[in-house]
Coordinates of C-alpha atoms and ligand atoms in Angstrom, one line a residue:
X1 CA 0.0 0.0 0.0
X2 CA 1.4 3.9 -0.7
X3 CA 1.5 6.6 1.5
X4 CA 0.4 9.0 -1.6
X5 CA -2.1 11.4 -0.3
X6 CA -4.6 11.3 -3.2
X7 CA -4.0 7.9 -3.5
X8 CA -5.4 7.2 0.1
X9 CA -8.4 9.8 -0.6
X10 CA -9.5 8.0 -3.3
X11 CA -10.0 4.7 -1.5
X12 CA -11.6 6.4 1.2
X13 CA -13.8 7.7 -1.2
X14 CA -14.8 4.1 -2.8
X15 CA -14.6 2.6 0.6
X16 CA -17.5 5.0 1.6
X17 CA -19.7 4.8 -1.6
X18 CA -19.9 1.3 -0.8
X19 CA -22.2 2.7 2.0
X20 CA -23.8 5.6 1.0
X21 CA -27.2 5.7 -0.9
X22 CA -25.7 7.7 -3.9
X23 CA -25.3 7.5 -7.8
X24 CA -22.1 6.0 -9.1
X25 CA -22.0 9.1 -11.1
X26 CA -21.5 11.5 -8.0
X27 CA -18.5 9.3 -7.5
X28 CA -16.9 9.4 -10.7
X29 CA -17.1 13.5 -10.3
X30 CA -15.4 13.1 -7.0
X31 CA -12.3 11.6 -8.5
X32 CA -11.4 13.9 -10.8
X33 CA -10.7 18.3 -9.2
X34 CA -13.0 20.1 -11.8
X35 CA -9.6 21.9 -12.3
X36 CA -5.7 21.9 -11.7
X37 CA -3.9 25.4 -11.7
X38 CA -0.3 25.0 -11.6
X39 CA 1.8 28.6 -12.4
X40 CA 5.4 29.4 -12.2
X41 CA 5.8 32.8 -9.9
X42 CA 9.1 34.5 -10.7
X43 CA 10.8 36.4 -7.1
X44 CA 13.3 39.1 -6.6
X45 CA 15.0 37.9 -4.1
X46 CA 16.7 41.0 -1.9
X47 CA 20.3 39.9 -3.2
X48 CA 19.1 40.8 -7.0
X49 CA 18.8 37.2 -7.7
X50 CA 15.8 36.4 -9.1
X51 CA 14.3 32.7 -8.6
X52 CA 11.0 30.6 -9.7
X53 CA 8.6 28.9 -7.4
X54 CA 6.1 26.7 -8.0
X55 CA 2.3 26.9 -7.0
X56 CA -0.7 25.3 -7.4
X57 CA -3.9 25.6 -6.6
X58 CA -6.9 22.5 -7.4
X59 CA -10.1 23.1 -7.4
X60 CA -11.9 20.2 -6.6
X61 CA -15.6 20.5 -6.7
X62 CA -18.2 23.1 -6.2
X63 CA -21.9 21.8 -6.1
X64 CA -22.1 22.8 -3.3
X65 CA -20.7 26.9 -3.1
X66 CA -17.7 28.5 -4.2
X67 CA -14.5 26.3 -4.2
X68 CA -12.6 26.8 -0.6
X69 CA -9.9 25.3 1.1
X70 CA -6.3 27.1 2.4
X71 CA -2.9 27.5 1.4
X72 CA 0.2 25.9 2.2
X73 CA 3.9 26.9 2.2
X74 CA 6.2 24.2 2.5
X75 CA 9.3 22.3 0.7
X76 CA 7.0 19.3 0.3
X77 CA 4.1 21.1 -1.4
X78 CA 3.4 19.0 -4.6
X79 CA 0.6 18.1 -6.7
X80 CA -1.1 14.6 -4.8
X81 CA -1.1 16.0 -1.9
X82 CA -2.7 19.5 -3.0
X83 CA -5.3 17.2 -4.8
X84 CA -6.1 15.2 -1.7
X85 CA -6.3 18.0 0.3
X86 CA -9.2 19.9 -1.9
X87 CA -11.3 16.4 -2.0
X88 CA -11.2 16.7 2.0
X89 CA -12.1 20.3 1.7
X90 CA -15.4 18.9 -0.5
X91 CA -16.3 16.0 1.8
X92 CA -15.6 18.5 5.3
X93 CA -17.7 21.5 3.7
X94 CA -20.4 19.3 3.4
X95 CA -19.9 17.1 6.7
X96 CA -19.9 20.8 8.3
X97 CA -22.9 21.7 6.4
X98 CA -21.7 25.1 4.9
X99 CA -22.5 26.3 1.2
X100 CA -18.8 25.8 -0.2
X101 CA -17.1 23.3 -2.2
X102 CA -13.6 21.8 -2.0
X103 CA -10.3 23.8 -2.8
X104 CA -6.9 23.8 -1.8
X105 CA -3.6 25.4 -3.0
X106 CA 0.0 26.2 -2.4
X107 CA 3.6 27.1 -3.0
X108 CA 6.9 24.6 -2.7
X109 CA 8.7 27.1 -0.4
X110 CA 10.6 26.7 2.6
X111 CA 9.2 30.2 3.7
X112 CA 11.4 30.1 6.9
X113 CA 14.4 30.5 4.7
X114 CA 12.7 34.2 3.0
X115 CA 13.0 37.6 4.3
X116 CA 9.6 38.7 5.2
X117 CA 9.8 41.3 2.1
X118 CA 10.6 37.9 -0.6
X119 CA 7.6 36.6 1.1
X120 CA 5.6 39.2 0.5
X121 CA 6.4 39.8 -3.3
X122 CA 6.0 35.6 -3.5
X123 CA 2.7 35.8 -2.2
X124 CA 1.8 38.6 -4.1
X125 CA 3.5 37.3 -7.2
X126 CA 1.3 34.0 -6.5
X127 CA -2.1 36.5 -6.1
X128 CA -1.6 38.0 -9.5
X129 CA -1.5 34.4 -10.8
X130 CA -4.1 33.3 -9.2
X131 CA -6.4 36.1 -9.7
X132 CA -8.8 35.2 -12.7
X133 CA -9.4 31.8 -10.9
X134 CA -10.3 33.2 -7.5
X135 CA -12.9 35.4 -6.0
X136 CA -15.5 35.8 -3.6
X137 CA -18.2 33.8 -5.5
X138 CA -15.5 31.9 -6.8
X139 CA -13.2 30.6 -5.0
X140 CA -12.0 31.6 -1.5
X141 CA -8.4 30.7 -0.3
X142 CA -8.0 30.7 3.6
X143 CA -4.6 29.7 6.0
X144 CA -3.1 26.5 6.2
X145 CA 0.7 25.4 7.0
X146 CA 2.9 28.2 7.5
X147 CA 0.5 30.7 6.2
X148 CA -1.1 33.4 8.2
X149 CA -3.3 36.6 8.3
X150 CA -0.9 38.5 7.9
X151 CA -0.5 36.6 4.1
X152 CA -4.5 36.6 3.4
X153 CA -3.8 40.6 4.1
X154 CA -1.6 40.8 1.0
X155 CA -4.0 38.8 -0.8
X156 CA -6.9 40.9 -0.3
X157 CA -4.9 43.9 -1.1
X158 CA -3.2 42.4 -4.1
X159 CA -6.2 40.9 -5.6
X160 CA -8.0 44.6 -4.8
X161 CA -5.3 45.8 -7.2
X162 CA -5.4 43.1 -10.1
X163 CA -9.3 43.6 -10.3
X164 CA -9.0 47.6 -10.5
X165 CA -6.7 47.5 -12.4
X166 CA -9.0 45.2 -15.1
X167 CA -6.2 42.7 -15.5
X168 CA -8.9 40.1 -14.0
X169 CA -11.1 38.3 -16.4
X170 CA -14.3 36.2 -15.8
X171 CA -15.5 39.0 -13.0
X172 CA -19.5 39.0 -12.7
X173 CA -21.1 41.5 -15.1
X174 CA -20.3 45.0 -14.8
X175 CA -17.8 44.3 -12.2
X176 CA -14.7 44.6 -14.4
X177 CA -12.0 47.1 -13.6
X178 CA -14.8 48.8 -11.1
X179 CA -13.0 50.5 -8.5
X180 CA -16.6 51.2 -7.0
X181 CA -16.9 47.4 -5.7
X182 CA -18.0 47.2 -1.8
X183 CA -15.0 47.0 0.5
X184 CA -17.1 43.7 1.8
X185 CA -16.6 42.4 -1.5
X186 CA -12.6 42.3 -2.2
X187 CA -12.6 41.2 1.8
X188 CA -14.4 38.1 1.3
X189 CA -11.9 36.9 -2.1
X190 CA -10.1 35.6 1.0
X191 CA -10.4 34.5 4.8
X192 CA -8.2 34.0 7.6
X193 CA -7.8 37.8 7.6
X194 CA -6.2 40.1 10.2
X195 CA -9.6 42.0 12.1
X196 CA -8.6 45.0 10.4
X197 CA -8.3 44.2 6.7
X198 CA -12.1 42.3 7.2
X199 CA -11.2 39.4 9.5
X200 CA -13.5 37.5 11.9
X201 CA -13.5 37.4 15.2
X202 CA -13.0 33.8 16.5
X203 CA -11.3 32.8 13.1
X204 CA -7.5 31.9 14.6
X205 CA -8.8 29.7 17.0
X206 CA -11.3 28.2 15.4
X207 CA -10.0 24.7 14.2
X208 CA -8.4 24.1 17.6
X209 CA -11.6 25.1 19.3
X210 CA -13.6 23.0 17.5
X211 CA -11.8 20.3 17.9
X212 CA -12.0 20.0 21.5
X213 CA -15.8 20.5 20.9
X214 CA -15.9 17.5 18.9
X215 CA -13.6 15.9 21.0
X216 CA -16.0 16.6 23.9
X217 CA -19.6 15.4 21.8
X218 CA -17.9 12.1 21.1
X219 CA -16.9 11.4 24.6
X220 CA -20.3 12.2 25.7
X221 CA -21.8 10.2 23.2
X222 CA -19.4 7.4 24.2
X223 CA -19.9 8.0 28.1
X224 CA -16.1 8.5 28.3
X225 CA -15.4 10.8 31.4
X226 CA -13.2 14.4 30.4
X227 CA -12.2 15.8 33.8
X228 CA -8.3 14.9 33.5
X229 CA -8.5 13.0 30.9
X230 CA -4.3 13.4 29.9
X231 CA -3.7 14.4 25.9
X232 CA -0.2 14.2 23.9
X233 CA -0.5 16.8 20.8
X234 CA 2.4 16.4 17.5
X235 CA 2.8 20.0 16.0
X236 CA 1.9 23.3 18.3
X237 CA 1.1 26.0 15.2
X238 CA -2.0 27.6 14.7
X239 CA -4.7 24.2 15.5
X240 CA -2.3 22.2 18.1
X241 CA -1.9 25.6 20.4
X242 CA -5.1 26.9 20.3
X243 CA -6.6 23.1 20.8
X244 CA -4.3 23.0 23.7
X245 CA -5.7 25.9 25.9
X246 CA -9.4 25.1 25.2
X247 CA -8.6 21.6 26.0
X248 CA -6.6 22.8 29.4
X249 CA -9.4 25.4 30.4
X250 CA -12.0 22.5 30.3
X251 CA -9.6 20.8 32.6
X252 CA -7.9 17.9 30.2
X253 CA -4.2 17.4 31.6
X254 CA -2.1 18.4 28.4
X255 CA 1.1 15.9 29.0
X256 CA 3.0 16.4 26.0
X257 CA 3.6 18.9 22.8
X258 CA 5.9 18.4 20.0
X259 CA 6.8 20.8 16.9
X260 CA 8.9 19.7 14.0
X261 CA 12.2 20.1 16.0
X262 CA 11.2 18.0 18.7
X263 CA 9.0 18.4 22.0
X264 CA 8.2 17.8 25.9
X265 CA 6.7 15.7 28.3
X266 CA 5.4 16.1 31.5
X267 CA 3.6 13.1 32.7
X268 CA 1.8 15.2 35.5
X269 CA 0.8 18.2 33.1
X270 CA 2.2 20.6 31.5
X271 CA 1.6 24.0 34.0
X272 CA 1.4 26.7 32.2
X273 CA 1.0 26.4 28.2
X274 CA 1.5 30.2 27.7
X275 CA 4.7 30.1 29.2
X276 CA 6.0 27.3 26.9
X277 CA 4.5 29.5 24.2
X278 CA 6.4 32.3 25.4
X279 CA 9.3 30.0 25.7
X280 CA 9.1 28.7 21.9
X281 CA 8.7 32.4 20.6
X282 CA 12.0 32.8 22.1
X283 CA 13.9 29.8 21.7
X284 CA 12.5 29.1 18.0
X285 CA 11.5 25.3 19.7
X286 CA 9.3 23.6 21.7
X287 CA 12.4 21.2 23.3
X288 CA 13.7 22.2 27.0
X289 CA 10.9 24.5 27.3
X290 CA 9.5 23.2 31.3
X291 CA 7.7 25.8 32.8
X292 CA 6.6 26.8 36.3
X293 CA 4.5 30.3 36.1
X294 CA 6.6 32.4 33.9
X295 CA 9.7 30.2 34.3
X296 CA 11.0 28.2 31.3
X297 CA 13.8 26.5 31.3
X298 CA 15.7 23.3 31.8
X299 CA 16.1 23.9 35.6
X300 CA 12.4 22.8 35.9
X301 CA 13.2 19.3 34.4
X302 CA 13.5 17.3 37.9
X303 CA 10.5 19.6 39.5
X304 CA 8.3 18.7 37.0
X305 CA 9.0 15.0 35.8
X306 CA 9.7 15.9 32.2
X307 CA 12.0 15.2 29.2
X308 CA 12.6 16.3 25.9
X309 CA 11.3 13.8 23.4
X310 CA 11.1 13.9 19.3
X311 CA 8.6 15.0 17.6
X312 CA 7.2 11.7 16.2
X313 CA 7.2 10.6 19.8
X314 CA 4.1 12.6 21.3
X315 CA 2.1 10.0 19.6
X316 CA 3.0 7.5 20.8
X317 CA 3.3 8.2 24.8
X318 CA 1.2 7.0 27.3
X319 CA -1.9 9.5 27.3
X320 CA -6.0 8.8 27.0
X321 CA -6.0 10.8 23.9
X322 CA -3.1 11.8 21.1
X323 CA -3.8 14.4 18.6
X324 CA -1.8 14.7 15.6
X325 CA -1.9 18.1 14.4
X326 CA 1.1 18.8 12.1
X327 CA 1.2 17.1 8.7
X328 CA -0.1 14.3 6.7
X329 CA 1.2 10.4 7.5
X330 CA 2.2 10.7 10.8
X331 CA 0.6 7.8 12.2
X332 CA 1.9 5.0 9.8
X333 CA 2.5 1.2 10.3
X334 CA 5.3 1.8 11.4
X335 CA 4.3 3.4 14.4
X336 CA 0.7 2.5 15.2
X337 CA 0.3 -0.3 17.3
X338 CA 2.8 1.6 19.5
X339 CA 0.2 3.9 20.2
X340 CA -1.2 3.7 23.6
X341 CA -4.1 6.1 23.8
X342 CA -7.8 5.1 23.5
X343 CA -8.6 8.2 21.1
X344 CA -7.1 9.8 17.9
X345 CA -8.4 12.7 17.5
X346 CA -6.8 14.2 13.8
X347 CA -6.7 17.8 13.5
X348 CA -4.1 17.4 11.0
X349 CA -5.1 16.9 7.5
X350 CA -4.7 13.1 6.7
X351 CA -2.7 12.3 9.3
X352 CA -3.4 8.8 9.4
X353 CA -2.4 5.8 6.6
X354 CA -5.2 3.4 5.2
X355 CA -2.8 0.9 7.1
X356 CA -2.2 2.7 9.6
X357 CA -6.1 3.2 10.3
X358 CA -6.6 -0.6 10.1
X359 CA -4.4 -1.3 12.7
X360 CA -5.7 1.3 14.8
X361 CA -9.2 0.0 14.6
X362 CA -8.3 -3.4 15.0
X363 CA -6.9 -1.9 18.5
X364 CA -10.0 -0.9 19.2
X365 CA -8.9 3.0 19.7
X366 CA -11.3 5.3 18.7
X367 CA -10.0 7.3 15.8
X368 CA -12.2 10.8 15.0
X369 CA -11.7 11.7 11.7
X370 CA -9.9 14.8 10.3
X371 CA -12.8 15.8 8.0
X372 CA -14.6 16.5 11.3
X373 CA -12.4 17.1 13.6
X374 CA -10.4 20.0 11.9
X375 CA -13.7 21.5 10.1
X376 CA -14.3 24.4 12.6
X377 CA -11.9 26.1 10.4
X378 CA -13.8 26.3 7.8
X379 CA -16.7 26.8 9.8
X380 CA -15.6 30.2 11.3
X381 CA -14.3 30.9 7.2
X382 CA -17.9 30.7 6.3
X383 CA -19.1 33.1 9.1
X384 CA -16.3 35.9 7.8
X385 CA -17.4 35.3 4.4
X386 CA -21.0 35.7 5.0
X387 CA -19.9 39.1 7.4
X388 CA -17.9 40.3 4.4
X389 CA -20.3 39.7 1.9
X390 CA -23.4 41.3 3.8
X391 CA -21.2 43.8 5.0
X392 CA -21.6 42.8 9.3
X393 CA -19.3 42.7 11.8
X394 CA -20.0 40.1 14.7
X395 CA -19.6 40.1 18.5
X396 CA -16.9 37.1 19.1
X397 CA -19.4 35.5 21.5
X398 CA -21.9 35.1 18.7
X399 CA -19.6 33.6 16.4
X400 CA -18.3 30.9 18.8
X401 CA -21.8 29.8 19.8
X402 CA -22.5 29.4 16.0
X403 CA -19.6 27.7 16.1
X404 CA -20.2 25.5 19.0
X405 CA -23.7 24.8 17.6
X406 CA -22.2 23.9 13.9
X407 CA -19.6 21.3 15.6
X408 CA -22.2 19.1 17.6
X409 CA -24.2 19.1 15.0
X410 CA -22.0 17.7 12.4
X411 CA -20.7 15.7 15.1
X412 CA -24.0 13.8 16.2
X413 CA -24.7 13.6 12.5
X414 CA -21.5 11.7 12.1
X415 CA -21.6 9.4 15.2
X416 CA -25.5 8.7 14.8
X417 CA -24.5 7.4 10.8
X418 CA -21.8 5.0 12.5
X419 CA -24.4 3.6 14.5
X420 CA -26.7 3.3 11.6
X421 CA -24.1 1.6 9.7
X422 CA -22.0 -0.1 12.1
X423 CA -19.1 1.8 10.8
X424 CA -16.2 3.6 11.7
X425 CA -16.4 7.5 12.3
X426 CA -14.5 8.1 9.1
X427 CA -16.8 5.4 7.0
X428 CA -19.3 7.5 8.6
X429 CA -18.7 11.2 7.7
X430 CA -17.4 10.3 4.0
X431 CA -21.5 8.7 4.4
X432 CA -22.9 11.9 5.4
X433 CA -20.8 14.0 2.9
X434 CA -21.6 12.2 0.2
X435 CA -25.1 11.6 0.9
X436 CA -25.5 15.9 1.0
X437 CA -23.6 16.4 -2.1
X438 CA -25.6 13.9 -3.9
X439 CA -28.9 16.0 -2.5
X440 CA -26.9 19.4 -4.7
X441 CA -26.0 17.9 -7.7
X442 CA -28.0 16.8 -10.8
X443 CA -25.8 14.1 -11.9
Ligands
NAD501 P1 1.1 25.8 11.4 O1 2.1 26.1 10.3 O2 0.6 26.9 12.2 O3 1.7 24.7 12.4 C1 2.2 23.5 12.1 C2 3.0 22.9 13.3 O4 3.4 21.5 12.9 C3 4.2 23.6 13.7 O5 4.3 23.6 15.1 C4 5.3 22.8 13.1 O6 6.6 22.9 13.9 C5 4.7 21.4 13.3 N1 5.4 20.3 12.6 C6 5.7 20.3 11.3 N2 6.3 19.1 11.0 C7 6.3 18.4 12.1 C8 6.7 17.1 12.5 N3 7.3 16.3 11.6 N4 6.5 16.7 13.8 C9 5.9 17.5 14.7 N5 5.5 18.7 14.4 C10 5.7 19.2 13.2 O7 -0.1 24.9 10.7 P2 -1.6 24.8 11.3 O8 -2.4 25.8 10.6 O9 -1.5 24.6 12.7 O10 -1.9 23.4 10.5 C11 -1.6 22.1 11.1 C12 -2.4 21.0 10.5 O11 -3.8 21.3 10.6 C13 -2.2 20.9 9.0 O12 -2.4 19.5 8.6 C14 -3.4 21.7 8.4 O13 -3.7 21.3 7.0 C15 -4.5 21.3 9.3 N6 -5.6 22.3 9.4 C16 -5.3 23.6 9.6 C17 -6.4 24.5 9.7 C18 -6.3 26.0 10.0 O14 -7.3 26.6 10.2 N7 -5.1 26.5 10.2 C19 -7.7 24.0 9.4 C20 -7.9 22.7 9.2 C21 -6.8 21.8 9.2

């Protein structure tokens, strides 16, 4: 069996259709993006030296809305694993229930090795590109690995620029080279936003946050008891840290956190989790980082209990849950039987092999699917769309109750099709996506 990313969505996809009540045409749409951008984006770099990257962007399907799905800066960027992760993007839209398709995108960069003005001109470079293929009825590009508001910013603005400027074709009637466009308009071409270039409230902690209130559904729908319950996270970026906190405030004891350059463990708890943010800010790592109050450092190692550990390791410690929440295949069959924890709960985007899966079932663990668990994302994407669009602003409150209300739901949709199925939760919410796409398309 391959670890190939599209690959493994693929055979999710059939694996589910042998379930679902829908046509074998709906299927055969779902296996082939409606369409595969790939563009060259030429950089001056600040030495004078100018170099090439290489981006994509796959739009996947859109029965549903407008294609969505973020975008990702890293070395390993390539075209499988962009094309997987725009068919999750379709099938978690619809498990979440919100009028978008499935799109993803991104750029073969090591961005930590850029100035911040050659990452600018790349992502601007990338927007200009992009431009006739995205928009707010079109398609709306959002965060992902290494990307940030601060990035979406220059993609509002630069996209702002390419449409007044008429360079844009395939704008909605009358619309081209306006420069008397709503400001809500050239806001919602993008989300993920800083507040003040049209950003939601809510929106950075949204996939970690939902998370835990998935997490927290299926324990009560399982009758597994929270209070204490100890959780190991891989990767502490935008979803693992925010996760962390909502998980430590509803009193789970976070015992371990690992980035990509390695990570701790405290088998008591980890004290303070904004001090080992702190800590990482100013170290550049997660490793040696023990804290008591506003004290980090490896003083605290024999206080405490803890040790630096790898950051494949977190997954594999002894905790009640483990969250992988970095990148795709990190739970492989290599690894998986070594993992001790009675849930896997993937905030990471296909974090988890087809082997690796089977193996973890066979265990009897629990596993609760990315294209659940990750979607409050997306979720709070949609709300700063629809703000943008109708031109509101919303109180943060109001936003995270929508939000807390979208999660259950999609969650007791999800674990009330296992039961009806006798299936996995995965088998289960590839069930209820397809089932709703099949209810918006006429094929
Ligand atoms: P991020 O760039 O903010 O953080 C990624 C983290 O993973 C960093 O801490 C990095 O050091 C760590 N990491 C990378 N390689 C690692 C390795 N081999 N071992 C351990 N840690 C490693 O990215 P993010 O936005 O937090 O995204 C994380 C995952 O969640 C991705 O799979 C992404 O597709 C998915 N996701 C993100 C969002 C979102 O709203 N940001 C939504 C849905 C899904």
């Amino acid at each position: 069996m391959t670890n190939n990313p599209w690959e493994q969505a693929l055979a999710e996809l059939e694996k589910a259709a042998a379930h679902a009540k829908v046509p074998r045409s709906l299927v055969e749409r779902l296996r082939k993006p409606d369409r595969v951008i790939e563009v060259s984006v030429p950089v001056m770099m600040d030495d004078g030296r100018r170099e090439e990257f290489h981006g994509y962007r796959v739009q996947h399907n859109n029965v549903r809305g407008p294609y969505k799905g973020g975008l990702r800066f890293h070395p390993k960027v390539n075209m499988d694993e962009v094309k997987a992760l725009s068919f999750w993007m379709t099938i978690k839209n619809a498990i979440v229930d919100v009028p978008f398709g499935g799109g993803k995108g991104g750029i073969t960069v090591d961005p930590k090795g850029l100035s911040e003005a050659e990452l600018e001109r790349l992502t601007r470079g990338f927007t200009r590109k992009l431009a006739p293929y995205i928009g707010p009825e079109q398609d709306v590009p959002a965060p992902d690995v290494n990307t940030n508001a601060k990035i979406m910013g220059w993609i509002r603005d630069e996209y702002e620029r390419e449409v007044k400027s008429q360079k844009v074709k395939g704008l909605p009637a009358g619309r081209q080279g306006k420069s008397d466009m709503p400001k809500g308009w050239f806001d919602a071409v993008v989300t993920g936003k800083p507040m003040e270039r049209g950003g939601s409230q809510g929106r950075a902690e949204a996939t970690g946050l939902g998370g835990f209130y998935v997490l927290s559904e299926i324990m009560r729908q399982t009758g597994r008891a929270h209070r204490g319950a100890s959780v190991a996270i891989q990767g502490f970026g935008n979803v693992g840290s925010h996760l962390a906190q909502s998980l430590k405030d509803a009193g789970f004891s976070i015992v371990a956190l690992s980035d990509s350059k390695g990570g701790i463990y405290i088998s008591k708890g980890i004290p303070d989790l904004k001090a080992v943010t702190e800590c990482k800010e100013g170290s550049g790592r997660l490793a040696g980082c023990y804290c008591v109050g506003s004290v980090c450092d490896l003083s605290n190692v024999e206080v405490l209990g803890g040790r630096d550990i790898t950051s494949e390791e977190a997954l594999t410690l002894p905790a009640d849950i483990v969250v992988p929440a970095a990148l795709e295949n990190a739970i492989t069959k290599e690894n998986a039987a070594d993992i001790q924890a009675g849930i896997v709960l993937e905030m990471a985007n296909g974090p988890t092999t087809r082997e690796a899966d089977e193996i973890l079932g066979k265990k009897g663990i629990l596993v609760i699917p990315d294209v659940l668990a990750n979607s409050g994302g997306v979720a709070v994407s949609y709300y700063e769309w629809h703000q943008n669009m109708r031109g509101e602003t919303w109180k943060r409150e109001e936003v995270l109750r929508k939000l807390k209300e979208k999660m259950q739901s999609a969650t007791r949709a999800v674990y009330a099709t296992s039961k009806e199925h006798n299936v996995s939760l995965r088998d289960a919410a590839y069930i209820v996506a397809l089932e709703r796409l099949a209810e918006s398309t006429s094929i």
